[in-house]
mmCIF file of C-alpha atoms in Angstrom:
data_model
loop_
_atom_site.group_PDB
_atom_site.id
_atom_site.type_symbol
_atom_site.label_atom_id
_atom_site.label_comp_id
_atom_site.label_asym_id
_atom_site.label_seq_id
_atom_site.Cartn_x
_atom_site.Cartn_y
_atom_site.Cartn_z
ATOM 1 C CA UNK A 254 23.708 10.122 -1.179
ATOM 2 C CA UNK A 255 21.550 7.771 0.824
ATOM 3 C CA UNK A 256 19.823 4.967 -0.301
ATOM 4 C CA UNK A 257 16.713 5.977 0.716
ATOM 5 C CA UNK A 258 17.561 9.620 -0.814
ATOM 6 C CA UNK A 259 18.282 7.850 -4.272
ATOM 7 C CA UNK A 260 15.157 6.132 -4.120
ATOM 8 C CA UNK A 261 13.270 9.043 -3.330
ATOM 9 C CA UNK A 262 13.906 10.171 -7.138
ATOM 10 C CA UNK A 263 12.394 6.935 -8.490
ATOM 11 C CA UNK A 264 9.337 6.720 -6.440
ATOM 12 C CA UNK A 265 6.068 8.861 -6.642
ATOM 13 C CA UNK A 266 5.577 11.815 -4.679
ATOM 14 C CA UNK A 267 5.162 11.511 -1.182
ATOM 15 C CA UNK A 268 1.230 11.159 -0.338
ATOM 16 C CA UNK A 269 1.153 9.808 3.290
ATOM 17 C CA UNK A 270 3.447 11.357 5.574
ATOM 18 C CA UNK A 271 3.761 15.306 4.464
ATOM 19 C CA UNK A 272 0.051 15.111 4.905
ATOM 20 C CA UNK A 273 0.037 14.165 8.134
ATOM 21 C CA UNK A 274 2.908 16.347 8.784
ATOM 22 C CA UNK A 275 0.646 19.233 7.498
ATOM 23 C CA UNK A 276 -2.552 18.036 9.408
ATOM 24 C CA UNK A 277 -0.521 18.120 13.163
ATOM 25 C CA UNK A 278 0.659 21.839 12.574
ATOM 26 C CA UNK A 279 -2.245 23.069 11.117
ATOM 27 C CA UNK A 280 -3.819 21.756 14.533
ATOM 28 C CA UNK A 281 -0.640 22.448 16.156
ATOM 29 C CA UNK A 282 -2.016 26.368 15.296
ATOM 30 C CA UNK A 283 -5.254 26.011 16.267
ATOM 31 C CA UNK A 284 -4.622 24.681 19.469
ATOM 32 C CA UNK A 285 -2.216 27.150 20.157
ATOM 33 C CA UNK A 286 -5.056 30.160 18.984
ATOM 34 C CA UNK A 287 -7.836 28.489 21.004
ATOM 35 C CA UNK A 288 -4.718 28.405 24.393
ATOM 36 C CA UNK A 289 -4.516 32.284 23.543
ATOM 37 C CA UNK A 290 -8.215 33.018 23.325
ATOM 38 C CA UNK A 291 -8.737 31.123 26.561
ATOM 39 C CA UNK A 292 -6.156 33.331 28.327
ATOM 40 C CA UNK A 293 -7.888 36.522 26.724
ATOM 41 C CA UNK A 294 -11.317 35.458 27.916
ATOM 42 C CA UNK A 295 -13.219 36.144 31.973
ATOM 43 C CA UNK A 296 -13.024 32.760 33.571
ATOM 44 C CA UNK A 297 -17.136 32.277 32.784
ATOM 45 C CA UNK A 298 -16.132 31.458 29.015
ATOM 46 C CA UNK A 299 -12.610 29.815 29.434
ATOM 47 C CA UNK A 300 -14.348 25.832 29.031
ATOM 48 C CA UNK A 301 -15.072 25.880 26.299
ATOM 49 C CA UNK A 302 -11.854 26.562 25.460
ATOM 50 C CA UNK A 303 -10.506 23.960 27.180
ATOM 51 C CA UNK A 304 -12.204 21.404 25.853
ATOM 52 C CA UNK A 305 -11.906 22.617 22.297
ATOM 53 C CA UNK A 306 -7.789 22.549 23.667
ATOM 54 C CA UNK A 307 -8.804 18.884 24.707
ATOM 55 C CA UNK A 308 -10.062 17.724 21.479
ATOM 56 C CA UNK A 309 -7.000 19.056 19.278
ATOM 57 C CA UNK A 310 -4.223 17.928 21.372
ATOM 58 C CA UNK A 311 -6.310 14.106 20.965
ATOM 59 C CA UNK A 312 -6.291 14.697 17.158
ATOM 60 C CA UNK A 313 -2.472 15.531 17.107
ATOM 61 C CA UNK A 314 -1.998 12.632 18.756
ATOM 62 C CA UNK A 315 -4.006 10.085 16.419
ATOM 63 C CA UNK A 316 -2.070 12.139 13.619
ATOM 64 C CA UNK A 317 1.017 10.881 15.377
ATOM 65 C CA UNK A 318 0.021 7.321 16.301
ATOM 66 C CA UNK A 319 -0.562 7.231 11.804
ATOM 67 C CA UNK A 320 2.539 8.718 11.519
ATOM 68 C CA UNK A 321 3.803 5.636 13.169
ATOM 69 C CA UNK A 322 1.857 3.280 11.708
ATOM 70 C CA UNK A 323 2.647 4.364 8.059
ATOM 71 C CA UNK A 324 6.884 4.445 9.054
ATOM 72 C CA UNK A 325 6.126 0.438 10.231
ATOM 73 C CA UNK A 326 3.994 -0.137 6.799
ATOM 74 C CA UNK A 327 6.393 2.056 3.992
ATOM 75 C CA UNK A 328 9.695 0.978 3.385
ATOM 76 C CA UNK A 329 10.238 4.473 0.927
ATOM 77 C CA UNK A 330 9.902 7.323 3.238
ATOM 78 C CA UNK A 331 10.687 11.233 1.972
ATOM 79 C CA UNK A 332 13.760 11.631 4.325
ATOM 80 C CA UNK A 333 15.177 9.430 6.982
ATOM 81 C CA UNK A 334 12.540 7.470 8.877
ATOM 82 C CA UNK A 335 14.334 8.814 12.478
ATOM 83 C CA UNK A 336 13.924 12.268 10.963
ATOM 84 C CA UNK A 337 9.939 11.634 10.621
ATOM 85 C CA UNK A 338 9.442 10.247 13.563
ATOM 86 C CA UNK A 339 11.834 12.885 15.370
ATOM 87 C CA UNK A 340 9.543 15.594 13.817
ATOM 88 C CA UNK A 341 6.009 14.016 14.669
ATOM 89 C CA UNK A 342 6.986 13.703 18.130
ATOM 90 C CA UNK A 343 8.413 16.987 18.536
ATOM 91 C CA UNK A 344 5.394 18.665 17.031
ATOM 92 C CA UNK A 345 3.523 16.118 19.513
ATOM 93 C CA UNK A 346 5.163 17.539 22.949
ATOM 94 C CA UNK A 347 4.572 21.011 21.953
ATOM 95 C CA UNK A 348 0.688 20.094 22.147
ATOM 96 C CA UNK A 349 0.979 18.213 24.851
ATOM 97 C CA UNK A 350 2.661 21.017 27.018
ATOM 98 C CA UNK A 351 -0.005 23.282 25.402
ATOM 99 C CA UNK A 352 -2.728 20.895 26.689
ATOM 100 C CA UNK A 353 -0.544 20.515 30.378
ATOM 101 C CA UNK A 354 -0.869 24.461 30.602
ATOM 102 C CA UNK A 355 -4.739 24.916 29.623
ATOM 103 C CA UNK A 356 -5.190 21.868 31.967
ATOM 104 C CA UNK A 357 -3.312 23.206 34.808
ATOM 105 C CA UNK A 358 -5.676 26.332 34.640
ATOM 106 C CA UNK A 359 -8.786 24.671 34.563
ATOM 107 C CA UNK A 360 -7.928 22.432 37.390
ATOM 108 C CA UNK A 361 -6.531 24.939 39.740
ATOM 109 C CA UNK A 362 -9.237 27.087 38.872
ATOM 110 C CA UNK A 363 -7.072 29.950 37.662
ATOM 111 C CA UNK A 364 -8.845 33.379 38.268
ATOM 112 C CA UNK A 365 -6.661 35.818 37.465
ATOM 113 C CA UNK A 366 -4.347 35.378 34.082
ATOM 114 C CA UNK A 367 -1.197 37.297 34.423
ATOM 115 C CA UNK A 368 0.306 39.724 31.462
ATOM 116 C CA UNK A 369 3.334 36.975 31.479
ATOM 117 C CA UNK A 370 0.695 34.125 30.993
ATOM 118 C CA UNK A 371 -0.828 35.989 28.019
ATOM 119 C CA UNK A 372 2.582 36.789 26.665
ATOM 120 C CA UNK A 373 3.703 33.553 26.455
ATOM 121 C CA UNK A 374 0.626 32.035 24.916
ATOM 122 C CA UNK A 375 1.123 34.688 22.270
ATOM 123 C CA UNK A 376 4.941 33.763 21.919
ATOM 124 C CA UNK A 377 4.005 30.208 21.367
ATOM 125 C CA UNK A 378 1.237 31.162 19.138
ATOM 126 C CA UNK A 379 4.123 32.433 16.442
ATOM 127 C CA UNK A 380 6.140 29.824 17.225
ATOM 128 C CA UNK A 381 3.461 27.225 16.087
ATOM 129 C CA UNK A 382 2.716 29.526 12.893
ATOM 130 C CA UNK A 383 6.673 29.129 12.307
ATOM 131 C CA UNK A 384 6.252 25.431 12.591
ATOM 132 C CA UNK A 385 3.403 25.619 9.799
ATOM 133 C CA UNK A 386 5.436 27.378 7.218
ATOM 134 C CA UNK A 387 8.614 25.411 7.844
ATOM 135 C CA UNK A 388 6.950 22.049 7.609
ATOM 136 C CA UNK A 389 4.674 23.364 4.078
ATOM 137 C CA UNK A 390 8.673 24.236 3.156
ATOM 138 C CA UNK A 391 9.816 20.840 3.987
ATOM 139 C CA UNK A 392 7.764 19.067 1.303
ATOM 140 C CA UNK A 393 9.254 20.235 -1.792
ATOM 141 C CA UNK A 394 13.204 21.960 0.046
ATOM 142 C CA UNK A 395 13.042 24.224 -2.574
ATOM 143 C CA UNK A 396 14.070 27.307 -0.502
ATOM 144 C CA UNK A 397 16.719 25.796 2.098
ATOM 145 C CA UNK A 398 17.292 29.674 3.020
ATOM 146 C CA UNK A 399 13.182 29.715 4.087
ATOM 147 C CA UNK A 400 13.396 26.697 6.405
ATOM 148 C CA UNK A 401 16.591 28.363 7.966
ATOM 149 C CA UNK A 402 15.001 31.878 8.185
ATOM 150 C CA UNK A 403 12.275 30.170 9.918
ATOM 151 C CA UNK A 404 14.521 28.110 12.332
ATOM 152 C CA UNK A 405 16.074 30.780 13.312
ATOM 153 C CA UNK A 406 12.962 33.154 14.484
ATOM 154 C CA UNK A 407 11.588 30.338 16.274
ATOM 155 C CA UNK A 408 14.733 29.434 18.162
ATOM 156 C CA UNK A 409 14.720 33.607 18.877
ATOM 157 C CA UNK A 410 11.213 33.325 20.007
ATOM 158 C CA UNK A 411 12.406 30.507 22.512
ATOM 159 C CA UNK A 412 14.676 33.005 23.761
ATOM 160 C CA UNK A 413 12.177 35.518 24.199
ATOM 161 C CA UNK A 414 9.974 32.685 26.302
ATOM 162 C CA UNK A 415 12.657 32.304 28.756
ATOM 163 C CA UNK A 416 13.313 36.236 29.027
ATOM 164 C CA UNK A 417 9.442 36.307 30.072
ATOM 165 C CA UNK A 418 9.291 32.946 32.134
ATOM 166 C CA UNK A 419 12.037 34.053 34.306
ATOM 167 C CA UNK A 420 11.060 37.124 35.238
ATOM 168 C CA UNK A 421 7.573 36.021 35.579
ATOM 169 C CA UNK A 422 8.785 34.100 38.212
ATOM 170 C CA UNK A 423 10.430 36.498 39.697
ATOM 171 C CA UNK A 424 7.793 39.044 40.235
ATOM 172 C CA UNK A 425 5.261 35.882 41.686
ATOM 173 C CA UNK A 426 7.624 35.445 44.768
ATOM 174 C CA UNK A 427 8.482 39.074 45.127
ATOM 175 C CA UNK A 428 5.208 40.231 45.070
ATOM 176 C CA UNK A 429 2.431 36.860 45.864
ATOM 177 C CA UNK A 430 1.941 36.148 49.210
ATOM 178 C CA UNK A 431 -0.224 32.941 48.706
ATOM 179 C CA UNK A 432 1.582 30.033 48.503
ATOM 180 C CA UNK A 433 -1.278 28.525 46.623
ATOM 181 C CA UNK A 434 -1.438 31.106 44.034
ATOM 182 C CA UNK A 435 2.674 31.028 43.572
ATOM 183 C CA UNK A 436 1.929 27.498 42.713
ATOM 184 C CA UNK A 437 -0.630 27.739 40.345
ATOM 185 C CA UNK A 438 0.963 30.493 38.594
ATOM 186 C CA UNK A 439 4.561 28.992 38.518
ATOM 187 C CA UNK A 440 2.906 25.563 37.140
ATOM 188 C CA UNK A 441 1.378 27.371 34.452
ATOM 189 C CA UNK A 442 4.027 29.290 33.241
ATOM 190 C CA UNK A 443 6.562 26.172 33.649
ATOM 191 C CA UNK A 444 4.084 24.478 31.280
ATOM 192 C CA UNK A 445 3.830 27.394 28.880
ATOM 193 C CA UNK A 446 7.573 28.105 29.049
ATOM 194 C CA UNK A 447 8.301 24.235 28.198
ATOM 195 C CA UNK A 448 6.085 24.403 25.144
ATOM 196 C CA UNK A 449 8.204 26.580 23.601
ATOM 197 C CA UNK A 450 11.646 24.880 24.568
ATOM 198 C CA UNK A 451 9.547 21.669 22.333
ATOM 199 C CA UNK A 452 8.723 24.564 19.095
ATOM 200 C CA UNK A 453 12.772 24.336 19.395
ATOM 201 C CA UNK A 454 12.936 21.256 19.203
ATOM 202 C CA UNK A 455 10.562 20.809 16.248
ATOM 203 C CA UNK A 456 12.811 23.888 15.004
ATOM 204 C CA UNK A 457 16.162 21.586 15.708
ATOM 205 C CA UNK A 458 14.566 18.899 13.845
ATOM 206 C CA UNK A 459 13.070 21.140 10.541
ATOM 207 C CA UNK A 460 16.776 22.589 10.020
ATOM 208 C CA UNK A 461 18.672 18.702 10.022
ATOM 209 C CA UNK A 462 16.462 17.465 7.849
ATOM 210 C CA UNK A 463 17.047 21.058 5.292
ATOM 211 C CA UNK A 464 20.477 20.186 6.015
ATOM 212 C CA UNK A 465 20.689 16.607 4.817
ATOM 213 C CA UNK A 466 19.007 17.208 1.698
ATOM 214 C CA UNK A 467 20.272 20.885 0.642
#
């Protein structure tokens, strides 16, 4: 056992970083809701959107910039201080390549969103629900077999992303004859696709941390 991990049982509950940890998923989710509502809505209502996308991804990253701050201030942490900041900034790139997508339509002026667009907004939207429970689980490790259940259906969902991306890409050079359009599109969904190869990541991160402490 770790020093750190034999402190942990001598110190007070954590109260400073599972919060934050909580407060950049449950944004984490939002963000990705508002991405899918965007991508469900005509083009006429899609700003708002946006810059409702705009605003969350800037709060997930103030949540990570305290995340930071408290590591440099606390010399107790829950679990290994690489561990929390490995997790912050995973859950951090996942908005960020949220935000790159939503941005991406908004400055190419995306008319039409594709069924593969949709899809993988929708596939990212679980994901990021996934990263919710398994960071809630992460606070007490009670249920090592939850956080591993979890892992698991996020890394299939990942999967599932790169079924969809690939062909995606397929059918826009089979069947667009715009090279504008192929593009835009293949931006998008590069953007979309790499947000959930970073709710892996977060995924990779939630299981090694189960696994040092189960």
């Amino acid at each position: 056992m770790s020093l750190n991990s034999i402190f942990q049982y001598l110190v007070p509950k954590d109260k400073k970083f599972f919060p934050l940890f909580e407060q950049a998923s449950a944004n984490l989710i939002t963000l990705a809701e508002t991405l899918h509502e965007a991508v469900n809505a005509p083009k006429s209502e899609r700003e708002d959107y946006f810059k409702k996308i705009e605003e969350l991804e800037a709060v997930i990253e103030e949540i990570t910039h305290k995340t930071h701050l408290e590591l440099s201030r606390n010399f107790i942490t829950p679990f290994d201080r690489e561990d929390i900041h490995s997790l912050i900034k995973a859950i951090d790139n996942v908005a960020d390549y949220m935000h790159s997508a939503a941005s991406k339509m908004r400055l190419y002026q995306v008319e039409k969103i594709t069924k593969s667009i949709r899809k993988l907004t929708e596939i990212n939207l679980e994901a990021c629900q996934l990263i919710g429970v398994g960071v809630i689980e992460l606070r007490d490790m009670k249920d090592h077999k939850v956080i591993k259940d979890t892992c698991k259906k996020i890394n299939k969902l990942e999967s599932k992303a790169d079924s969809v991306f690939d062909k995606a890409v397929a059918d826009i050079f089979e069947n667009e004859n715009d090279a504008k359009n192929i593009i835009k599109y293949k931006e998008v969904l590069s953007a979309l696709e790499s947000a959930s190869d970073k709710c892996k990541s977060v995924s990779n991160v939630m299981e090694q941390i189960s696994v040092k402490h189960s």
